[in-house]
Amino acid sequence: MSAAKKIGAEALAEKGWLASHKWLILRRSSQLAILAVFLAGPLAGLWIIKGNLAYSLTLNTLPLADPYVLLQSLLAGHIPEKMALIGVAIVLAFYFLVGGRVYCSWVCPVNMVTDAAAWLRGRFGIKGGAHISRKLRYWVLGMTLAVAAVTGTIAWELINPVSMLHRGLIFGIGMTWTIVLAVFLLDLFVSANAWCGHVCPVGAFYSLLGKWSPLRISAAKREACNDCMDCYAVCPEPQVIKPALKGAKQNVGPAILSPNCTNCGRCIDVCSKDVFRFGLRSAR
Amino acid sequence: MNDTNGKTPGARQASRRQFLIDMAKTACTVGLMGTGLTLYSKQAKALPPLAIRPPGALPEADFQGACIRCGLCVRDCPYNILELAKPEHSVATGTPYFVARNLPCEMCEDIPCIKACPTGALDHGLTDINKSKMGLAVLIDHETCLNFLGLRCDVCYRVCPVIDKAITLETIHNVRTGKHTMFLPTVHSDHCTGCGKCEKSCVLEEAAIKVLPVKLAQGKLGGHYRLGWEEKTKAGKSLVAPDVEHQYTLPEGYKYEQGRGLIPDGSGESAAPGAQPGIPKALQGDKL
């Protein structure tokens, strides 16, 4: 790996450490702050927010509920009470605006696990692995909804690593770490970005939710691109970049319109030419 | 137009084949996952008998479609009795439960756990905690219960929040000593809430009284069963035809009366001299 070019080396040299890690720092801060505010109650008795990502109550007034879990519950044949419905409406509106997969990159605790695996893959120079279709997650999403309807239970929540990890951190981890370890090892050895980018139905659901959301990463200065490929290398969903970055001739872009983009902003960080920035989907 | 994608027909056929193979691969993978998940979820519906759901919980099959595992009931329980199941527990992952022998439900009058539930997995229609049915206490072991041994423990009866309704002490003659009374703790299903205080406080090493799921604890009469005495009260009169006087097959010249036995005919109220009343003539030896 010594000879291999380090991703973002140019950006680091050009922009300095802080500017070339800005969105990563903000994102980690967001993930950790959300965890911290959930943990403040059980650990320090500071009850700002109660519950977990499935449903939470902030300051005993603001309900937030996971639409994917509630959809499964609905298919299982249960109509929820008012509070859950209000919570779902707020969360749907929020992610519709900022991009569904903002949940994945800015909120979900599993992201830190899979990012760690991706980073280690780079460090250890682990290449290749099993081929998994990026469309598998939509199949899995459909499967979880079908199983909910068939069994009349929120079956996916029995094994969902996302909710298990978040709930485990707040309510007691138990053996949940084995499931998290399995996801980590899957991403490290079996296939790059296997969980978040290929399998996870939660991400698939939020992708669909953010299909038309206005907030996008935009390759606004794409003419400045020097084809260093660092954005592709760092992106957990690299297939989303090309249409926006290289679509000038076909009059496509410059906004990344694929709902699989997680709006993580790492492409902004690692680009020495500052090609990317946050913008609107209508940006020209 | 054949070559819009710059592909020969052969190449297109190959890519179509590859597409179908990929589809089959994905469908099989997901199908297997789905089958596994379905079977697992069926198993997870079997709540272990000693795990008790919070008050107002829907029937287990419905509960697992309604509970989103947020833990708000756990947080709002003032006695910290509830726990969310961890994956290694045999309760459906993330759902709330308690074990009465560890910590029983304290039966708060305002039922904060139900109020906290955002989905109604804990039924918001339940407003009187005394009407909750978390389970049903059963005095499961008549061999070790101290009261059944003739002692006066009475602890389960004393701690019952619905004392004298959910648990009463029924008296019965102590045959072993011949001169004492046994006070048997008796659970009445229409008042027992399943809070588990009795199980928690049972003084034995292993509780003789346990809260079980109602379905396990209770029998059920056939729908067509009618209890004669109840029907009689409801109707105000007996619903069967009036009794016909019973015809006995008796030795000639005798009649029979309940309590008095055989009485020779025509002797009025007194039996024939020498004859023992109640014994047939044939058995009176020399009097034949």
Coordinates of C-alpha atoms in Angstrom, one line a residue, chain B residues 109-207:
Chain B
E109 CA -52.8 4.2 39.1
D110 CA -52.0 6.5 36.2
I111 CA -50.3 3.7 34.2
P112 CA -47.5 5.8 32.7
C113 CA -46.2 3.0 30.6
I114 CA -49.4 2.9 28.6
K115 CA -49.4 6.7 28.2
A116 CA -45.9 6.6 26.9
C117 CA -46.6 4.1 24.2
P118 CA -46.8 5.9 20.9
T119 CA -48.3 3.1 18.8
G120 CA -50.9 1.6 21.1
A121 CA -49.1 -1.7 21.4
L122 CA -50.1 -1.0 25.0
D123 CA -53.8 -0.4 24.7
H124 CA -54.7 3.2 25.5
G125 CA -58.2 2.1 26.2
L126 CA -57.0 0.6 29.5
T127 CA -57.4 3.3 32.1
D128 CA -58.0 1.3 35.3
I129 CA -54.9 -0.7 36.3
N130 CA -57.1 -3.0 38.3
K131 CA -58.7 -4.2 35.0
S132 CA -55.3 -5.1 33.5
K133 CA -54.6 -8.7 32.6
M134 CA -50.8 -9.0 32.4
G135 CA -51.2 -12.7 33.2
L136 CA -52.9 -14.8 35.8
A137 CA -51.5 -16.0 39.1
V138 CA -51.7 -19.7 39.7
L139 CA -50.9 -21.5 42.9
I140 CA -49.0 -24.0 40.9
D141 CA -47.5 -26.3 43.6
H142 CA -49.8 -27.7 46.2
E143 CA -47.0 -29.9 47.6
T144 CA -44.7 -27.1 48.8
C145 CA -47.0 -24.1 49.5
L146 CA -46.8 -23.6 53.2
N147 CA -50.5 -23.0 53.6
F148 CA -51.2 -26.3 51.9
L149 CA -48.9 -27.9 54.4
G150 CA -51.2 -26.6 57.1
L151 CA -49.1 -23.6 58.1
R152 CA -50.1 -19.9 58.1
C153 CA -47.8 -18.2 55.6
D154 CA -50.4 -16.2 53.8
V155 CA -47.7 -13.9 52.3
C156 CA -49.1 -14.0 48.7
Y157 CA -52.5 -13.2 50.0
R158 CA -51.2 -10.3 52.2
V159 CA -49.2 -8.6 49.4
C160 CA -51.9 -8.9 46.7
P161 CA -52.9 -5.4 45.7
V162 CA -56.4 -6.7 45.1
I163 CA -56.5 -8.6 48.4
D164 CA -59.7 -10.6 49.2
K165 CA -60.8 -10.3 45.6
A166 CA -57.9 -11.6 43.5
I167 CA -56.7 -13.9 46.2
T168 CA -58.8 -15.3 49.0
L169 CA -58.1 -17.8 51.7
E170 CA -60.5 -20.7 51.5
T171 CA -60.7 -22.8 54.6
I172 CA -60.7 -26.6 54.6
H173 CA -60.3 -29.3 57.2
N174 CA -56.8 -30.4 57.9
V175 CA -57.1 -34.2 57.6
R176 CA -53.4 -34.8 58.7
T177 CA -53.8 -33.3 62.1
G178 CA -57.5 -34.0 62.3
K179 CA -58.2 -30.8 64.3
H180 CA -56.9 -27.8 62.4
T181 CA -58.0 -25.7 59.5
M182 CA -56.0 -25.1 56.3
F183 CA -56.2 -21.7 54.7
L184 CA -55.7 -22.2 51.0
P185 CA -54.7 -19.2 48.9
T186 CA -57.2 -19.2 46.0
V187 CA -56.8 -17.0 42.9
H188 CA -59.9 -15.5 41.2
S189 CA -59.3 -14.8 37.6
D190 CA -61.8 -12.0 37.2
H191 CA -59.8 -9.8 39.6
C192 CA -56.2 -11.0 39.2
T193 CA -54.2 -8.4 37.2
G194 CA -51.1 -10.6 36.8
C195 CA -48.9 -8.0 38.5
G196 CA -46.7 -10.7 40.0
K197 CA -46.5 -9.4 43.6
C198 CA -47.5 -12.8 45.0
E199 CA -44.9 -14.6 42.9
K200 CA -42.2 -12.1 43.9
S201 CA -43.0 -12.4 47.6
C202 CA -43.5 -16.2 47.9
V203 CA -41.1 -17.2 50.6
L204 CA -40.1 -20.5 49.1
E205 CA -36.9 -20.9 47.2
E206 CA -38.9 -21.5 44.1
A207 CA -42.2 -19.7 44.1

